[in-house]
Amino acid sequence: MPEPLRSYVAGEWRAGTATLEDVNPARPSEVVAEVQAADAALAEEAITAARAAFPAWRDTPAPARGEILRRAADLLEARAEDVGRDLAREEGKTLAEAIGETRRAVAILRYYAGQTLEPDGETYPSASRSTFLYARREPVGVVLAITPWNFPIAIPAWKLAPALAYGNCVVWKPAELVPLTAVHFTRAFADAGLPAGVLGVVLGRSGDVGATLLAGPVEAVTFTGSNEVGRRLQLEAIARGAKVQLELGGKNPAVVLADADLDLAAEQVARGAFLSAGQKCTATSRVIVERAVLEPLAERLVEHARGWRLGDPLDPRTVVGPLASPAQLERVAGYLDGARRDGGTALAGGGPAAIDGGYYMQPTVLAGLGPESAVVREEVFGPVAALLPADSYADAVDAANDTPFGLSAAVFTRDLGRALRFAKDVRAGVVKVNQESAGLELHVPFGGTKASSSGSREQGKAAREFFTEWKTVYVD
Ligand code: NAD
């Protein structure tokens, strides 16, 4: 067992008052790490340290900030296999996915290191002959970042890297289920020479430290997680005058039109629905299929669901690992019970799988459900795809849009006109044509419409909008 994990405050690793266990969801008897969890006082200290560090970090030349990010990227890259292994052990995604995610974090750090060399403002013609008029982007101040467990290094990377690159200080509260990955990520910054206080990392129960962090003097809150928690935090943050960005849930449709390549569609839908055990905000959960191809598509999808190997994330043969926690298993099993009560049938899967006492759920394909069933309306966050027939293109688009969410959507067709029309008609922040609904590139805007997001987009150059504000200067 490694040393107990500690928070990182004012450039030091600091013990807290409570001890928490970080367990392996594939084998819950295995404790991956112990956490000396922070209390409210330590959370407050992290904010105080960030405020103290802000003026010097803001005034550090942007390219010098970029150099530190680049060094952190190099260190993380050298450690990617170890970090990925620990990520897989505490979160449950497969080793290949976990190492891939770590490398994604490396790439994100490098991208924002590069952004520190980009122009940071604009000049304008002035109405006055004697005035030089310009506007530049400045950091907002201290940012509170609150992140979920399902992408324990990529999501923190796409919040922390731009926040730091643009000159903000950050206090980060990672999810309780993934403290070891958080410590690995933090170490990369610490070892890269990030000045003390610029990044504070508070490991602890959200109930103990979350309220303190939110009540603290921060200028901005960037949150990714559930709608329930996000909306609550949004109200509190706004009441305190902080700027807020929320990335929340999804109920992402894949529309399969009658002219689609069905082998491709089934394979991509399966990837979107079952990889990472469906625990992605962009996972496919509603498969809306034109009636003419419903049966052949269902057959192919069922074949994938039954054929994908479930097992230990560290076993290279494993395609789908366990869910991340007992609460997740209970939640997904509850939706499947509800589906049965609503008259649905599981064409594949349909319940947990008994492997080493882990929190495994079988990849599941549901049929025979109406649009009002909870499993069709609400975010399940598990490897569950519900098949829904459509009578026409228009019917399929209506079904795709019949949700409070609007994160990602996929369409499968050989007709380019239809594909482009779908891209216009569907209300989602991300649209994929002949590709799974999950899977993002790092240099383009990411976020959703309707209940899926609030505030400006993340990733790529779009991140600048949230982490900076304009200053307009008139020089006479
Ligand atoms: P969650 O809302 O339970 O927790 C998210 C974070 O908020 C965690 O760090 C948690 O500790 C913290 N938190 C909880 N209560 C808090 C409080 N009162 N004060 C301060 N912090 C608090 O979500 P989760 O279970 O970790 O993640 C799953 C959810 O995240 C899903 O709904 C999923 O769709 C969503 N998600 C969205 C995106 C996106 O980009 N849209 C990406 C990944 C995950």
Coordinates of C-alpha atoms and ligand atoms in Angstrom, one line a residue:
M1 CA 0.0 0.0 0.0
P2 CA 1.4 3.4 -0.9
E3 CA 1.7 6.3 1.6
P4 CA -1.8 7.7 2.6
L5 CA -2.9 10.3 0.1
R6 CA -3.0 13.9 1.2
S7 CA -4.3 17.2 0.0
Y8 CA -1.9 19.7 -1.7
V9 CA -2.1 23.1 -0.1
A10 CA 0.3 26.1 -0.4
G11 CA 2.9 23.8 -2.0
E12 CA 2.8 21.1 0.7
W13 CA 1.2 17.7 1.0
R14 CA -1.1 18.1 4.0
A15 CA -2.8 15.4 6.1
G16 CA -6.4 15.9 7.1
T17 CA -8.5 14.7 10.0
A18 CA -10.5 11.7 8.5
T19 CA -9.3 8.5 6.9
L20 CA -11.1 7.3 3.8
E21 CA -10.5 4.1 1.7
D22 CA -10.1 4.1 -2.0
V23 CA -11.2 0.7 -3.2
N24 CA -10.9 -1.3 -6.5
P25 CA -14.4 -1.6 -8.0
A26 CA -13.2 -4.8 -9.8
R27 CA -12.3 -6.4 -6.4
P28 CA -13.8 -4.3 -3.6
S29 CA -11.7 -6.2 -1.0
E30 CA -8.6 -4.6 -2.4
V31 CA -7.8 -1.2 -1.0
V32 CA -6.0 0.8 -3.6
A33 CA -5.0 3.7 -1.2
E34 CA -6.0 5.4 2.0
V35 CA -6.8 9.1 2.0
Q36 CA -6.2 11.5 4.9
A37 CA -9.2 13.6 4.0
A38 CA -9.2 17.4 4.3
D39 CA -11.5 19.2 6.7
A40 CA -13.1 22.6 6.2
A41 CA -10.1 24.4 7.7
L42 CA -7.7 22.9 5.2
A43 CA -10.1 23.7 2.3
E44 CA -10.2 27.3 3.5
E45 CA -6.4 27.4 3.6
A46 CA -6.2 26.2 0.0
I47 CA -8.3 29.2 -1.1
T48 CA -6.2 31.6 1.0
A49 CA -3.0 30.2 -0.5
A50 CA -4.5 30.6 -4.0
R51 CA -5.4 34.2 -3.4
A52 CA -2.0 34.9 -2.1
A53 CA -0.3 33.3 -5.1
F54 CA -2.5 35.0 -7.7
P55 CA -0.8 38.4 -8.3
A56 CA 2.6 36.8 -9.0
W57 CA 1.1 34.1 -11.2
R58 CA -1.0 36.6 -13.1
D59 CA 2.1 38.7 -13.7
T60 CA 4.3 35.7 -14.7
P61 CA 4.8 36.0 -18.5
A62 CA 2.3 33.7 -20.2
P63 CA 5.1 31.8 -22.1
A64 CA 6.8 31.0 -18.8
R65 CA 3.5 29.7 -17.5
G66 CA 3.4 27.6 -20.6
E67 CA 6.8 26.2 -20.0
I68 CA 5.7 24.8 -16.6
L69 CA 2.7 23.2 -18.3
R70 CA 5.0 21.7 -20.9
R71 CA 7.2 20.2 -18.2
A72 CA 4.2 18.8 -16.3
A73 CA 3.1 17.2 -19.6
D74 CA 6.6 15.6 -20.1
L75 CA 6.6 14.2 -16.5
L76 CA 3.0 12.9 -16.9
E77 CA 3.9 11.3 -20.2
A78 CA 6.9 9.5 -18.7
R79 CA 4.6 8.2 -15.9
A80 CA 1.6 7.4 -18.1
E81 CA 1.6 3.7 -17.7
D82 CA 1.8 3.8 -13.9
V83 CA -0.8 6.6 -13.7
G84 CA -3.1 4.7 -16.1
R85 CA -2.7 1.5 -14.1
D86 CA -3.7 3.3 -10.9
L87 CA -6.6 5.0 -12.6
A88 CA -7.9 1.7 -13.9
R89 CA -7.5 0.2 -10.4
E90 CA -9.5 2.9 -8.7
E91 CA -12.1 3.8 -11.4
G92 CA -12.6 0.5 -13.2
K93 CA -12.1 1.5 -16.9
T94 CA -9.8 -0.8 -18.8
L95 CA -6.0 -0.3 -18.7
A96 CA -5.9 0.7 -22.4
E97 CA -8.6 3.3 -21.8
A98 CA -6.9 4.5 -18.6
I99 CA -3.5 4.9 -20.2
G100 CA -5.2 6.5 -23.2
E101 CA -6.9 9.0 -21.0
T102 CA -3.7 9.8 -19.2
R103 CA -2.1 10.5 -22.6
R104 CA -5.0 12.7 -23.5
A105 CA -4.3 14.8 -20.4
V106 CA -0.7 15.1 -21.6
A107 CA -1.9 16.3 -25.0
I108 CA -4.2 18.8 -23.3
L109 CA -1.4 20.2 -21.2
R110 CA 0.7 20.7 -24.4
Y111 CA -2.1 22.3 -26.2
Y112 CA -2.6 25.0 -23.6
A113 CA 1.1 25.4 -23.2
G114 CA 1.0 26.3 -26.9
Q115 CA -1.9 28.7 -26.3
T116 CA 0.3 30.8 -24.0
L117 CA 2.2 31.9 -27.2
E118 CA -1.0 33.0 -29.0
P119 CA -2.2 36.6 -29.2
D120 CA -4.0 37.7 -26.0
G121 CA -5.9 40.7 -27.3
E122 CA -6.9 42.9 -30.2
T123 CA -6.3 46.5 -31.2
Y124 CA -9.2 48.6 -32.4
P125 CA -9.5 51.8 -34.5
S126 CA -10.4 54.6 -32.2
A127 CA -12.8 57.5 -32.9
S128 CA -10.2 59.8 -31.7
R129 CA -7.0 60.6 -33.6
S130 CA -4.8 60.6 -30.5
T131 CA -6.1 57.4 -28.9
F132 CA -4.5 53.9 -29.1
L133 CA -7.3 51.5 -28.3
Y134 CA -6.8 47.9 -27.4
A135 CA -8.4 45.1 -25.4
R136 CA -6.7 42.2 -23.8
R137 CA -7.8 39.0 -22.0
E138 CA -6.8 38.8 -18.3
P139 CA -7.3 35.9 -15.9
V140 CA -10.4 36.0 -13.7
G141 CA -8.6 35.2 -10.4
V142 CA -9.1 32.1 -8.3
V143 CA -11.1 29.3 -9.9
L144 CA -12.7 26.5 -8.1
A145 CA -12.7 23.3 -10.2
I146 CA -15.0 20.4 -9.1
T147 CA -14.7 17.3 -11.2
P148 CA -16.4 13.8 -11.4
W149 CA -14.9 10.4 -11.2
N150 CA -15.6 9.1 -14.7
F151 CA -12.7 10.8 -16.5
P152 CA -10.5 11.4 -13.5
I153 CA -7.6 12.9 -15.4
A154 CA -8.9 14.2 -18.7
I155 CA -11.6 16.4 -17.3
P156 CA -9.4 17.9 -14.6
A157 CA -6.8 18.5 -17.4
W158 CA -9.3 20.3 -19.6
K159 CA -10.2 22.6 -16.7
L160 CA -6.8 23.1 -14.9
A161 CA -4.6 23.4 -18.0
P162 CA -6.5 26.4 -19.5
A163 CA -7.1 28.0 -16.1
L164 CA -3.4 27.9 -15.3
A165 CA -2.2 28.8 -18.8
Y166 CA -4.3 31.9 -18.8
G167 CA -3.0 33.0 -15.4
N168 CA -5.6 31.9 -12.9
C169 CA -4.9 30.1 -9.6
V170 CA -7.0 27.0 -9.0
V171 CA -8.4 25.1 -6.1
W172 CA -9.4 21.7 -7.3
K173 CA -11.8 19.3 -5.6
P174 CA -11.6 15.9 -7.3
A175 CA -14.3 13.3 -6.9
E176 CA -14.0 11.1 -3.8
L177 CA -13.7 7.8 -5.8
V178 CA -10.5 8.8 -7.6
P179 CA -8.0 10.4 -5.2
L180 CA -5.0 8.5 -6.4
T181 CA -5.3 9.7 -10.0
A182 CA -5.7 13.3 -8.6
V183 CA -2.5 13.0 -6.6
H184 CA -0.6 11.7 -9.7
F185 CA -1.9 14.6 -11.7
T186 CA -1.0 17.1 -9.0
R187 CA 2.5 15.6 -8.6
A188 CA 3.2 16.4 -12.2
F189 CA 2.5 20.1 -11.6
A190 CA 4.4 20.1 -8.4
D191 CA 7.4 18.4 -9.9
A192 CA 7.3 20.7 -12.9
G193 CA 7.9 23.7 -10.6
L194 CA 4.4 25.2 -10.3
P195 CA 4.8 27.9 -7.6
A196 CA 3.3 27.2 -4.2
G197 CA -0.4 28.1 -3.9
V198 CA -1.1 28.4 -7.6
L199 CA -2.8 25.0 -7.5
G200 CA -4.5 23.6 -4.4
V201 CA -6.0 20.2 -4.4
V202 CA -8.5 19.3 -1.6
L203 CA -9.2 15.6 -1.1
G204 CA -12.2 15.0 1.0
R205 CA -15.9 14.3 1.2
S206 CA -18.0 16.7 -0.7
G207 CA -20.2 17.3 2.3
D208 CA -17.2 18.3 4.5
V209 CA -15.2 20.4 2.1
G210 CA -17.6 21.2 -0.8
A211 CA -19.7 23.7 1.0
T212 CA -16.6 25.5 2.4
L213 CA -15.0 25.7 -1.0
L214 CA -18.1 27.1 -2.5
A215 CA -18.6 29.6 0.3
G216 CA -15.0 30.8 -0.2
P217 CA -13.9 33.9 -2.1
V218 CA -13.4 32.5 -5.6
E219 CA -14.1 34.4 -8.8
A220 CA -15.2 31.4 -10.9
V221 CA -16.6 27.8 -10.4
T222 CA -16.1 25.2 -13.2
F223 CA -18.1 22.1 -12.5
T224 CA -18.6 18.8 -14.2
G225 CA -20.9 16.2 -12.7
S226 CA -24.6 15.5 -12.1
N227 CA -27.4 17.8 -12.9
E228 CA -28.7 17.6 -9.3
V229 CA -25.4 18.7 -7.7
G230 CA -24.5 21.1 -10.5
R231 CA -27.7 23.1 -10.3
R232 CA -27.4 23.5 -6.6
L233 CA -23.9 24.7 -6.8
Q234 CA -24.8 27.1 -9.6
L235 CA -27.3 28.9 -7.4
E236 CA -24.9 29.2 -4.5
A237 CA -22.0 30.4 -6.7
I238 CA -24.2 32.9 -8.5
A239 CA -25.5 34.2 -5.2
R240 CA -21.9 34.9 -4.3
G241 CA -21.2 36.7 -7.5
A242 CA -18.9 34.0 -9.0
K243 CA -19.0 33.1 -12.7
V244 CA -20.2 29.5 -13.3
Q245 CA -19.6 26.9 -15.9
L246 CA -21.5 23.6 -15.7
E247 CA -21.1 20.4 -17.7
L248 CA -23.8 18.0 -16.7
G249 CA -25.6 14.9 -17.9
G250 CA -26.7 13.5 -21.2
K251 CA -29.2 11.2 -22.7
N252 CA -27.5 10.9 -26.1
P253 CA -29.3 9.5 -29.1
A254 CA -27.9 7.5 -32.0
V255 CA -30.2 7.7 -35.0
V256 CA -29.9 4.8 -37.4
L257 CA -31.6 5.6 -40.8
A258 CA -32.7 2.8 -43.1
D259 CA -29.8 3.5 -45.6
A260 CA -27.1 3.2 -43.0
D261 CA -24.2 0.8 -43.1
L262 CA -25.6 -1.5 -40.3
D263 CA -22.3 -3.2 -39.4
L264 CA -20.7 0.1 -38.9
A265 CA -23.7 1.6 -37.0
A266 CA -24.0 -1.4 -34.7
E267 CA -20.3 -1.4 -33.9
Q268 CA -20.2 2.4 -33.2
V269 CA -23.4 2.3 -31.2
A270 CA -22.0 -0.5 -29.1
R271 CA -18.8 1.5 -28.5
G272 CA -20.8 4.5 -27.5
A273 CA -23.0 2.6 -25.2
F274 CA -20.8 0.0 -23.6
L275 CA -17.1 1.2 -23.5
S276 CA -16.1 2.5 -20.1
A277 CA -19.2 0.6 -18.9
G278 CA -21.3 3.4 -20.3
Q279 CA -20.1 5.8 -17.7
K280 CA -19.6 8.8 -20.1
C281 CA -21.6 11.9 -20.3
T282 CA -21.5 11.4 -24.0
A283 CA -22.5 7.7 -24.0
T284 CA -25.1 6.5 -26.4
S285 CA -28.2 5.5 -24.5
R286 CA -31.1 5.8 -26.9
V287 CA -30.8 4.0 -30.2
I288 CA -33.5 5.3 -32.5
V289 CA -33.9 3.1 -35.6
E290 CA -36.0 3.4 -38.7
R291 CA -38.4 0.4 -38.5
A292 CA -37.2 -1.1 -41.8
V293 CA -33.8 -1.9 -40.2
L294 CA -34.8 -2.3 -36.6
E295 CA -34.4 -6.1 -36.6
P296 CA -31.1 -6.4 -38.4
L297 CA -29.6 -3.6 -36.3
A298 CA -30.8 -5.1 -33.1
E299 CA -29.3 -8.5 -34.0
R300 CA -25.9 -6.9 -34.6
L301 CA -26.0 -4.8 -31.5
V302 CA -27.0 -7.8 -29.4
E303 CA -24.0 -9.7 -30.9
H304 CA -21.7 -7.0 -29.7
A305 CA -23.2 -6.8 -26.3
R306 CA -23.0 -10.5 -25.7
G307 CA -19.5 -10.8 -27.2
W308 CA -17.7 -8.1 -25.4
R309 CA -15.6 -9.5 -22.6
L310 CA -16.4 -8.3 -19.2
G311 CA -13.7 -8.5 -16.5
D312 CA -10.7 -7.1 -14.6
P313 CA -9.7 -3.8 -16.1
L314 CA -6.0 -4.9 -15.9
D315 CA -6.5 -8.0 -18.0
P316 CA -5.6 -7.0 -21.6
R317 CA -8.5 -9.2 -22.9
T318 CA -11.1 -7.1 -21.0
V319 CA -13.3 -4.8 -23.1
V320 CA -15.7 -3.7 -20.4
G321 CA -14.7 -3.2 -16.7
P322 CA -16.9 -2.8 -13.7
L323 CA -19.0 0.2 -12.7
A324 CA -17.2 2.6 -10.4
S325 CA -19.0 2.0 -7.2
P326 CA -21.7 0.1 -5.4
A327 CA -24.0 3.1 -5.7
Q328 CA -23.5 3.0 -9.5
L329 CA -24.4 -0.7 -9.6
E330 CA -27.5 -0.1 -7.5
R331 CA -28.5 2.8 -9.7
V332 CA -28.2 1.0 -13.0
A333 CA -29.8 -2.2 -11.6
G334 CA -32.7 0.0 -10.4
Y335 CA -33.2 1.4 -14.0
L336 CA -33.2 -2.2 -15.4
D337 CA -35.9 -3.2 -12.8
G338 CA -37.9 -0.2 -13.8
A339 CA -37.5 -1.2 -17.5
R340 CA -39.0 -4.6 -16.8
R341 CA -41.9 -3.1 -14.9
D342 CA -42.5 -0.8 -17.9
G343 CA -42.8 -3.9 -20.1
G344 CA -39.3 -3.8 -21.6
T345 CA -37.3 -6.8 -22.6
A346 CA -33.5 -7.2 -22.3
L347 CA -32.4 -8.7 -25.7
A348 CA -28.9 -8.9 -24.2
G349 CA -27.6 -8.6 -20.6
G350 CA -30.2 -7.2 -18.2
G351 CA -28.4 -7.4 -14.9
P352 CA -25.2 -7.5 -12.9
A353 CA -22.5 -10.1 -13.5
A354 CA -20.8 -12.0 -10.7
I355 CA -17.1 -11.6 -11.1
D356 CA -14.7 -11.4 -8.1
G357 CA -17.4 -9.5 -6.0
G358 CA -16.9 -6.5 -8.3
Y359 CA -19.5 -4.0 -9.4
Y360 CA -20.1 -5.5 -12.9
M361 CA -23.1 -4.8 -15.0
Q362 CA -23.6 -6.8 -18.3
P363 CA -23.8 -4.7 -21.5
T364 CA -27.6 -4.5 -22.0
V365 CA -29.8 -3.9 -25.0
L366 CA -33.4 -3.1 -24.1
A367 CA -36.5 -3.2 -26.4
G368 CA -40.2 -2.7 -26.1
L369 CA -40.1 0.6 -24.1
G370 CA -42.1 3.7 -24.6
P371 CA -40.7 7.3 -24.4
E372 CA -41.9 7.8 -20.9
S373 CA -40.0 4.9 -19.3
A374 CA -37.4 6.3 -16.8
V375 CA -34.6 4.3 -18.5
V376 CA -35.4 6.1 -21.7
R377 CA -35.8 9.6 -20.2
E378 CA -33.2 9.8 -17.5
E379 CA -29.4 9.5 -17.5
V380 CA -28.5 5.9 -16.5
F381 CA -24.7 6.1 -16.6
G382 CA -24.2 2.4 -17.3
P383 CA -23.8 0.0 -20.2
V384 CA -27.4 0.2 -21.3
A385 CA -28.9 1.0 -24.7
A386 CA -32.6 1.2 -25.3
L387 CA -33.9 0.5 -28.9
L388 CA -36.7 2.8 -30.0
P389 CA -38.3 2.4 -33.5
A390 CA -39.0 5.4 -35.7
D391 CA -41.4 5.6 -38.7
S392 CA -39.5 8.2 -40.7
Y393 CA -36.6 10.7 -40.6
A394 CA -38.9 13.3 -39.1
D395 CA -40.1 10.9 -36.4
A396 CA -36.5 10.0 -35.6
V397 CA -35.5 13.6 -35.2
D398 CA -38.5 14.3 -32.9
A399 CA -37.5 11.2 -30.8
A400 CA -33.9 12.4 -30.6
N401 CA -35.0 15.8 -29.4
D402 CA -37.5 14.4 -27.0
T403 CA -35.3 14.8 -23.9
P404 CA -34.4 17.6 -21.5
F405 CA -30.7 16.9 -22.3
G406 CA -28.7 18.0 -25.4
L407 CA -25.1 16.9 -25.1
S408 CA -24.2 14.7 -28.0
A409 CA -26.0 13.0 -30.8
A410 CA -25.0 10.5 -33.6
V411 CA -26.6 9.7 -36.9
F412 CA -25.9 6.8 -39.2
T413 CA -26.7 7.2 -42.9
R414 CA -25.0 7.1 -46.3
D415 CA -27.0 10.2 -47.4
L416 CA -24.8 13.3 -46.9
G417 CA -27.8 15.6 -47.3
R418 CA -29.7 13.8 -44.5
A419 CA -26.6 13.8 -42.3
L420 CA -26.2 17.5 -42.7
R421 CA -29.9 18.1 -42.1
F422 CA -29.7 16.0 -38.9
A423 CA -26.7 18.0 -37.8
K424 CA -28.9 21.1 -38.1
D425 CA -32.2 19.6 -36.7
V426 CA -30.9 17.9 -33.6
R427 CA -30.5 20.0 -30.5
A428 CA -27.1 18.9 -29.1
G429 CA -23.8 20.5 -28.5
V430 CA -21.9 17.8 -30.4
V431 CA -23.1 15.9 -33.5
K432 CA -21.4 12.8 -34.9
V433 CA -22.1 11.4 -38.4
N434 CA -21.3 7.7 -38.8
Q435 CA -19.4 7.8 -35.5
E436 CA -20.2 6.9 -31.9
S437 CA -21.7 9.7 -29.8
A438 CA -18.8 9.6 -27.4
G439 CA -15.1 10.5 -28.1
L440 CA -13.9 14.0 -28.4
E441 CA -11.0 15.9 -29.9
L442 CA -9.3 18.3 -27.6
H443 CA -8.9 21.4 -29.7
V444 CA -12.6 22.0 -30.5
P445 CA -15.4 23.5 -28.4
F446 CA -17.2 21.0 -26.1
G447 CA -20.4 21.4 -24.3
G448 CA -24.1 20.8 -24.6
T449 CA -27.5 22.5 -25.1
K450 CA -30.6 22.5 -22.8
A451 CA -30.0 20.8 -19.4
S452 CA -26.6 19.4 -20.3
S453 CA -24.5 22.5 -19.9
S454 CA -24.5 26.1 -18.7
G455 CA -22.0 28.8 -19.3
S456 CA -19.4 28.9 -22.0
R457 CA -17.9 25.9 -23.8
E458 CA -14.9 24.0 -22.6
Q459 CA -11.8 22.8 -24.5
G460 CA -9.9 24.3 -27.4
K461 CA -9.8 28.0 -27.8
A462 CA -13.3 28.2 -26.4
A463 CA -12.0 27.6 -22.9
R464 CA -10.5 31.1 -23.0
E465 CA -14.0 32.6 -22.7
F466 CA -14.5 31.2 -19.2
F467 CA -11.0 31.5 -17.8
T468 CA -10.4 35.1 -18.9
E469 CA -12.1 38.5 -19.1
W470 CA -11.6 41.4 -21.3
K471 CA -9.8 44.6 -20.2
T472 CA -10.2 47.5 -22.6
V473 CA -7.5 50.1 -22.6
Y474 CA -7.7 53.7 -24.0
V475 CA -4.2 55.3 -24.4
D476 CA -4.0 58.9 -25.2
Ligands
NAD1 P1 -21.6 14.3 -8.9 O1 -22.5 15.5 -9.3 O2 -22.1 13.4 -7.8 O3 -20.2 14.8 -8.4 C1 -19.4 15.7 -9.1 C2 -18.4 16.4 -8.2 O4 -19.1 17.2 -7.3 C3 -17.6 15.4 -7.3 O5 -16.3 15.9 -7.1 C4 -18.4 15.5 -6.0 O6 -17.6 15.2 -4.9 C5 -18.8 17.0 -6.0 N1 -19.9 17.3 -5.1 C6 -21.0 16.6 -4.8 N2 -21.7 17.3 -3.9 C7 -21.1 18.5 -3.7 C8 -21.4 19.6 -2.9 N3 -22.5 19.6 -2.1 N4 -20.5 20.6 -2.9 C9 -19.4 20.6 -3.6 N5 -19.1 19.6 -4.4 C10 -19.9 18.5 -4.4 O7 -21.3 13.5 -10.2 P2 -20.4 12.2 -10.4 O8 -21.2 11.1 -9.9 O9 -19.0 12.4 -9.9 O10 -20.3 12.1 -12.0 C11 -21.3 11.6 -12.8 C12 -22.1 12.7 -13.5 O11 -21.2 13.6 -14.2 C13 -23.0 12.2 -14.5 O12 -24.3 12.9 -14.4 C14 -22.4 12.6 -15.8 O13 -23.2 12.9 -16.9 C15 -21.7 13.9 -15.5 N6 -20.6 14.2 -16.4 C16 -20.8 15.2 -17.3 C17 -19.8 15.5 -18.2 C18 -19.9 16.6 -19.2 O14 -18.9 17.1 -19.7 N7 -21.1 17.1 -19.5 C19 -18.6 14.8 -18.2 C20 -18.5 13.7 -17.3 C21 -19.5 13.5 -16.4

